Amino acid sequence: MINTRWFSPLDSTTTEIARYSQAILPFLHKHFSLGLVSDGVDDATAFQCENPVVGMEPINIYNIGNSHLHCSILRLSMQKPGVVILHDVSLFELALAYARKHADFPLRDLIIEEHGFYAVKAFDQIFSGSAYEWCGRSQADYDNFVTSYPLFQSFISNARGIVVHSDFALKRVKKVYRGPVLKLELPYAVPSSRIPLRQHEEPCHIVFCGHAGPNRRLREFIQAWAATSQPDFFRLSLYGAIDKADEIMALAEKLGVAELVNIIGFVSEEQLDSALSDSHMAVNLRYPTMGETSASQLRYWSKGLPSIVSDIGWYSELPHDVVMKVSPKREQQDIISILEQFISGGHPYYDYGVNGYKHLSEKHSIERYVSRLAEHVAQIEKNRFRISEVDERLIGFLGAMCDELDDSVLFENVINKISETFNGIEQVQSDR
């Protein structure tokens, strides 16, 4: 087994990525010698290894997502390259949080490097000063920026290898990264119990869970819901981190549906599972997309819950019979149409939940995920030894040709070029 250190948020009450790590850790122990599991916050123990394999340097696996919770992990990944499990291909929120914590972090330079002068000009129109205070005019300004200028290339350039969870992310990463990249379906533990049998009844309980940032379209959903013929046919419950909850309730009050909305926030896993089982439908809109696979969607499927999603990114890759897709260009019209048909009972929407449960069972196995991850890391480790062998031989050979120590600098580009060639070979091998 390969000696490995696993870096990820670990508090499952704060993020779906932590839930993902907690779910797969028992399976990781079957395929890896885990020397450390850490969220990266404690500098003193970040790179310690409890059970090192003799003669083998541990390989670090970093889970990186678009949240301030990954700041410490990002810092460690830049200090010591490893394998990156990239949960999002737009890391702007992470980069912004990191820059606010570390004054010497060259955020504007990275934006210029990845996207050019016009990108940093657009950035300066919505954030100002050394603390990067918000100065944009509207949410649309922010949405347009993160959609046009996804920031992630600088954070993966030195990675030994990358894992992504969607074709959307795979295509974006391969455009800018030459090393080995593997796409895996995000894993989820399928419950052994049967999914609830749902019936058409009033009121219809709609549920949302997760981090309700601006791109989750809750305001837009509430506006469409309020425009239906019978808004009081539905109830909406919100679980998780609900940004600007007071503004959401003010909008609901203005539209006359405030009494039908219940903001609950964080609850235990058992309470959330119970709430999903008792619900009739989930709302899981995301626009703009950050390229992420939705762990919330996997949870909805595990309960056989029909879900409304945005037809973009990973969601566009899904079969049409496992989710109810809403076009971002016709968002309000599509949502109203779905809700009206729910009211009338004229469409077998609950079939989407049943089909989603089957899709989850067939495509998102934890055992298969960890097994393929182990194969990917093993190949990366094998190539790492091969490259280091070549580098050591070259250094010895070229060193013998140099009369002065400074002369060896002349050959630095040659060594780097050969190492890059090996990375290119790794890329080809991972594509097969």
XYZ file of C-alpha atoms in Angstrom:
432
model
C 0.000 0.000 0.000
C 1.090 3.558 -0.683
C 1.812 5.756 2.314
C -0.556 8.704 2.085
C -1.613 11.840 3.933
C -5.209 12.975 3.412
C -6.118 16.664 3.693
C -9.765 17.700 3.791
C -12.276 19.647 5.884
C -13.469 17.139 8.477
C -16.398 18.792 10.248
C -19.366 17.255 8.452
C -21.723 19.896 9.840
C -20.034 22.641 7.822
C -19.487 21.308 4.306
C -20.444 18.469 1.975
C -16.753 17.843 1.219
C -16.237 16.968 4.886
C -19.194 14.562 4.663
C -17.586 13.037 1.571
C -14.301 12.513 3.445
C -16.011 10.994 6.465
C -17.917 8.581 4.214
C -14.885 7.290 2.316
C -12.288 7.194 5.123
C -13.095 3.575 6.120
C -12.584 2.552 2.486
C -9.354 4.562 2.156
C -7.824 2.437 4.920
C -8.320 -0.637 2.719
C -6.212 0.767 -0.134
C -3.823 3.284 1.453
C -1.502 3.401 4.434
C -2.951 6.584 5.916
C -0.263 8.326 7.926
C -2.342 11.422 8.583
C -5.877 12.718 8.164
C -6.020 16.471 8.664
C -7.878 19.659 7.800
C -4.479 21.347 7.530
C -5.130 23.928 10.245
C -2.484 22.717 12.725
C 0.902 23.700 11.285
C 2.793 21.626 13.854
C 1.342 18.313 12.699
C 0.449 19.084 9.093
C 3.149 16.939 7.518
C 3.856 14.478 10.313
C 3.349 10.832 9.471
C 2.413 8.305 12.140
C 3.287 5.122 10.231
C 5.822 5.888 7.517
C 6.673 3.139 5.061
C 10.439 2.691 5.152
C 12.093 4.174 2.096
C 8.894 5.765 0.782
C 8.036 9.426 1.115
C 4.290 9.844 1.749
C 2.247 11.301 -1.072
C -0.199 14.015 -0.044
C -3.788 14.095 -1.295
C -5.422 17.518 -1.062
C -9.180 18.049 -1.294
C -9.684 21.572 -2.628
C -13.048 23.286 -2.998
C -14.348 26.810 -3.437
C -14.646 27.804 0.225
C -12.658 29.552 2.960
C -12.579 26.182 4.752
C -9.873 25.097 2.288
C -7.455 27.998 2.936
C -5.080 25.968 5.121
C -5.175 23.036 2.704
C -4.423 25.351 -0.218
C -1.413 26.781 1.624
C -0.030 23.303 2.321
C -0.584 22.183 -1.271
C 1.478 25.134 -2.495
C 4.275 24.260 -0.039
C 4.431 20.560 -0.884
C 2.829 19.395 -4.149
C 0.711 16.259 -4.143
C -2.409 14.852 -5.763
C -5.282 17.352 -5.876
C -8.907 16.233 -5.728
C -10.449 19.289 -7.347
C -14.037 19.674 -6.189
C -14.586 22.953 -8.088
C -13.014 24.506 -11.174
C -13.810 28.027 -10.100
C -11.908 28.751 -6.916
C -12.463 32.493 -6.777
C -14.154 32.492 -3.357
C -11.268 30.417 -1.976
C -8.687 32.714 -3.583
C -10.446 35.802 -2.223
C -10.634 34.351 1.297
C -6.969 33.331 1.116
C -5.903 36.800 -0.068
C -7.799 38.429 2.789
C -5.925 36.210 5.270
C -2.498 36.545 3.638
C -1.599 40.110 2.660
C 1.361 38.950 0.555
C -0.775 36.679 -1.647
C -0.657 38.163 -5.208
C -4.327 37.717 -6.126
C -4.387 40.433 -8.782
C -1.216 39.032 -10.373
C -2.795 35.574 -10.563
C -5.882 36.992 -12.246
C -3.691 38.744 -14.833
C -1.604 35.601 -15.348
C -4.658 33.395 -15.942
C -6.981 35.786 -17.762
C -5.159 38.982 -18.712
C -5.527 42.713 -18.133
C -9.262 42.979 -18.826
C -9.971 40.402 -16.126
C -8.156 42.340 -13.415
C -9.857 45.510 -14.617
C -13.219 43.787 -14.117
C -12.028 42.593 -10.697
C -11.097 46.127 -9.637
C -14.612 47.267 -10.490
C -16.169 44.923 -7.908
C -13.458 44.697 -5.203
C -11.246 47.477 -3.852
C -8.376 48.083 -1.446
C -5.956 45.719 0.246
C -8.851 44.030 2.090
C -10.714 43.476 -1.180
C -13.909 45.168 -0.026
C -16.981 44.616 -2.192
C -17.769 47.653 -4.353
C -19.785 46.059 -7.155
C -23.203 47.330 -8.168
C -25.131 44.070 -8.174
C -25.012 40.310 -7.787
C -24.978 40.121 -11.585
C -21.551 41.822 -11.585
C -20.168 39.076 -9.368
C -21.857 36.286 -11.325
C -20.499 37.612 -14.615
C -16.975 37.831 -13.211
C -16.745 34.310 -11.776
C -18.342 32.869 -14.915
C -16.014 34.714 -17.283
C -12.826 34.316 -15.240
C -12.775 31.031 -13.277
C -9.650 31.014 -11.137
C -8.007 27.644 -10.515
C -5.040 27.144 -12.865
C -2.482 28.681 -10.495
C -3.519 26.319 -7.702
C -2.978 23.102 -9.669
C 0.074 23.928 -11.797
C 2.483 22.051 -9.493
C 0.168 19.149 -8.648
C 1.516 15.634 -9.220
C -1.896 14.589 -10.476
C -5.536 15.651 -10.358
C -8.920 14.021 -9.779
C -12.175 15.668 -10.907
C -15.816 14.626 -10.685
C -17.380 15.775 -13.960
C -16.682 15.959 -17.692
C -17.168 19.723 -17.380
C -14.235 19.907 -14.951
C -12.164 17.369 -16.902
C -12.255 19.464 -20.077
C -11.323 22.659 -18.264
C -8.435 21.092 -16.373
C -6.953 19.368 -19.430
C -6.775 22.692 -21.258
C -4.281 24.080 -18.751
C -2.631 21.100 -17.026
C -0.244 18.575 -18.590
C -0.078 16.004 -15.809
C -2.311 12.959 -15.211
C -6.021 13.721 -14.716
C -8.717 11.225 -13.752
C -12.480 11.720 -13.718
C -14.372 9.757 -11.071
C -18.031 9.872 -10.102
C -18.406 11.503 -6.691
C -19.102 8.625 -4.264
C -22.039 8.220 -1.920
C -23.138 5.511 0.497
C -26.458 4.193 -0.772
C -28.792 3.431 2.157
C -29.991 -0.129 2.527
C -33.510 0.952 3.488
C -36.194 1.428 0.847
C -36.918 4.892 -0.476
C -40.161 6.506 0.712
C -43.294 5.965 -1.366
C -44.571 9.457 -2.181
C -48.105 10.443 -3.102
C -49.611 13.546 -4.648
C -50.880 15.552 -1.697
C -51.223 19.038 -0.304
C -49.170 20.690 1.016
C -46.189 19.685 -1.120
C -43.005 20.056 0.931
C -40.005 21.431 -0.974
C -36.568 21.159 0.620
C -33.200 22.837 0.076
C -29.983 21.818 1.830
C -26.404 23.032 1.558
C -24.649 26.369 1.313
C -27.161 28.897 -0.009
C -24.772 31.264 -1.750
C -25.916 33.637 -4.506
C -25.469 31.065 -7.274
C -27.978 28.699 -5.636
C -30.829 30.833 -7.032
C -33.087 30.727 -3.971
C -34.388 34.234 -4.589
C -35.181 33.387 -8.191
C -36.930 30.200 -7.120
C -39.079 32.057 -4.582
C -40.034 34.631 -7.224
C -41.138 31.889 -9.631
C -42.972 30.009 -6.879
C -44.880 33.154 -5.881
C -45.971 33.570 -9.516
C -47.725 30.172 -9.669
C -51.501 29.835 -9.552
C -51.442 28.323 -6.027
C -48.335 29.307 -4.033
C -49.933 27.978 -0.834
C -49.902 24.460 -2.323
C -46.192 24.364 -1.352
C -44.022 24.734 1.758
C -40.289 25.502 1.538
C -37.756 24.398 4.189
C -34.128 25.565 4.053
C -31.332 23.578 5.734
C -27.625 24.398 5.982
C -25.705 27.685 5.676
C -28.294 30.192 4.451
C -26.551 33.415 3.406
C -28.491 36.623 4.098
C -31.488 34.801 5.520
C -33.102 38.113 6.496
C -33.054 39.243 2.857
C -34.608 35.962 1.737
C -37.404 36.351 4.276
C -37.916 39.992 3.288
C -38.364 38.912 -0.336
C -40.755 36.146 0.697
C -42.737 38.682 2.754
C -42.925 41.057 -0.189
C -44.205 38.262 -2.449
C -46.715 36.980 0.090
C -45.144 33.577 0.821
C -43.210 34.299 4.033
C -45.552 32.157 6.142
C -44.789 29.228 3.840
C -40.983 29.447 4.276
C -39.096 27.861 7.173
C -35.369 28.619 7.577
C -33.989 25.865 9.805
C -30.207 25.976 9.262
C -27.900 23.187 10.423
C -29.325 20.004 11.920
C -27.961 16.544 12.649
C -27.531 13.987 9.875
C -30.445 11.994 11.279
C -32.738 15.032 11.339
C -31.817 15.983 7.788
C -32.372 12.447 6.510
C -35.780 12.425 8.177
C -36.676 15.799 6.644
C -35.715 14.604 3.155
C -37.760 11.440 3.561
C -40.791 13.541 4.530
C -40.374 15.979 1.600
C -41.887 15.745 -1.883
C -39.349 17.682 -3.946
C -35.888 19.298 -3.706
C -34.611 22.494 -5.295
C -30.953 22.367 -6.368
C -30.418 25.230 -8.811
C -26.892 26.503 -9.504
C -26.051 29.361 -11.813
C -23.380 30.257 -12.554
C -21.974 26.795 -12.017
C -18.560 26.334 -10.421
C -18.209 23.038 -12.301
C -18.867 21.029 -9.190
C -20.677 17.767 -8.719
C -23.466 18.273 -6.202
C -23.156 16.195 -3.037
C -26.586 17.524 -2.100
C -27.973 15.941 -5.270
C -26.559 12.566 -4.291
C -28.235 12.928 -0.916
C -31.565 13.759 -2.586
C -31.261 10.686 -4.813
C -30.515 8.517 -1.780
C -34.025 9.377 -0.568
C -35.627 9.015 -4.006
C -36.437 12.732 -4.004
C -37.311 14.408 -7.349
C -35.108 17.480 -7.820
C -35.203 20.716 -9.810
C -31.717 21.540 -11.173
C -30.094 24.025 -13.551
C -29.314 22.568 -16.983
C -25.633 23.502 -16.892
C -22.244 21.962 -16.045
C -22.403 18.564 -14.336
C -26.203 18.653 -14.290
C -26.292 18.805 -18.095
C -24.337 15.531 -18.155
C -27.046 13.693 -16.203
C -29.698 11.526 -17.890
C -32.922 13.435 -18.494
C -35.002 11.025 -16.417
C -33.148 11.450 -13.092
C -33.601 15.218 -12.516
C -35.947 17.988 -13.672
C -33.774 20.369 -15.682
C -34.330 24.122 -15.851
C -32.718 26.201 -18.598
C -30.835 29.227 -17.184
C -32.242 31.227 -20.125
C -35.841 30.290 -19.242
C -35.373 29.852 -15.522
C -38.584 31.439 -14.242
C -40.806 29.985 -16.967
C -39.408 26.466 -16.494
C -39.760 26.559 -12.699
C -43.346 27.808 -12.936
C -44.155 25.065 -15.458
C -42.785 22.339 -13.169
C -44.600 23.673 -10.106
C -47.894 24.075 -11.988
C -47.727 20.454 -13.120
C -46.987 19.421 -9.548
C -50.121 21.279 -8.462
C -52.256 19.560 -11.104
C -50.755 16.127 -10.530
C -50.548 15.802 -14.298
C -46.967 14.548 -14.519
C -45.252 11.519 -12.914
C -42.530 13.638 -11.293
C -41.898 11.132 -8.520
C -40.440 8.800 -11.162
C -37.458 11.170 -11.323
C -36.652 10.362 -7.712
C -36.908 6.604 -8.250
C -34.703 6.810 -11.352
C -32.234 9.002 -9.462
C -31.940 6.387 -6.720
C -31.129 3.720 -9.325
C -28.572 6.029 -10.985
C -26.899 6.668 -7.617
C -26.675 2.940 -6.882
C -25.141 2.141 -10.274
C -22.723 5.052 -10.769
C -21.575 6.379 -7.388
C -20.109 3.393 -5.515
C -17.616 4.333 -2.781
C -15.650 1.091 -3.202
C -15.188 1.632 -6.936
C -14.226 5.274 -6.368
C -11.521 4.501 -3.808
C -10.189 1.557 -5.824
C -9.721 3.692 -8.937
C -8.277 6.539 -6.872
C -5.706 4.111 -5.451
C -4.752 2.949 -8.959
C -4.367 6.572 -10.077
C -2.173 7.505 -7.109
C -0.087 4.334 -7.528
C 0.647 5.234 -11.149
C 1.552 8.796 -10.163
C 3.867 7.455 -7.453
C 5.488 5.054 -9.921
C 6.134 7.882 -12.365
C 7.447 10.086 -9.560
C 10.201 7.561 -8.787
C 10.973 7.238 -12.494
C 11.320 11.001 -12.915
C 13.436 11.389 -9.767
C 15.704 8.593 -11.028
C 16.192 10.397 -14.328
C 16.790 13.703 -12.556
C 19.411 12.192 -10.226
C 21.273 10.523 -13.102
C 21.188 13.713 -15.151
C 22.370 15.840 -12.264
C 25.295 13.496 -11.646
C 26.172 13.311 -15.339
C 25.862 17.043 -15.962
C 27.629 17.871 -12.710
C 30.657 15.910 -13.892
C 30.756 18.109 -16.995
C 30.859 21.357 -15.002
C 34.131 22.865 -13.794
C 32.345 25.376 -11.593
C 29.205 24.915 -9.497
C 27.549 27.872 -11.204
C 27.960 26.184 -14.590
C 25.250 23.666 -13.668
C 22.653 26.430 -13.972
C 23.174 26.234 -17.735
C 21.591 22.790 -17.738
C 18.613 23.639 -15.521
C 16.268 24.168 -18.467
C 17.330 20.844 -19.984
C 16.441 18.951 -16.804
C 13.132 20.788 -16.501
C 12.288 20.029 -20.128
C 12.927 16.312 -19.655
C 10.785 16.277 -16.506
C 8.007 18.045 -18.430
C 8.256 15.381 -21.118
C 7.708 12.681 -18.499
C 4.691 14.616 -17.225
C 3.366 14.638 -20.772
C 3.806 10.869 -20.943
C 1.837 10.566 -17.685
C -0.957 12.610 -19.268
C -1.106 10.293 -22.284
C -1.111 7.210 -20.047
C -3.961 8.593 -17.940
C -6.019 9.243 -21.101
C -5.881 5.597 -22.168
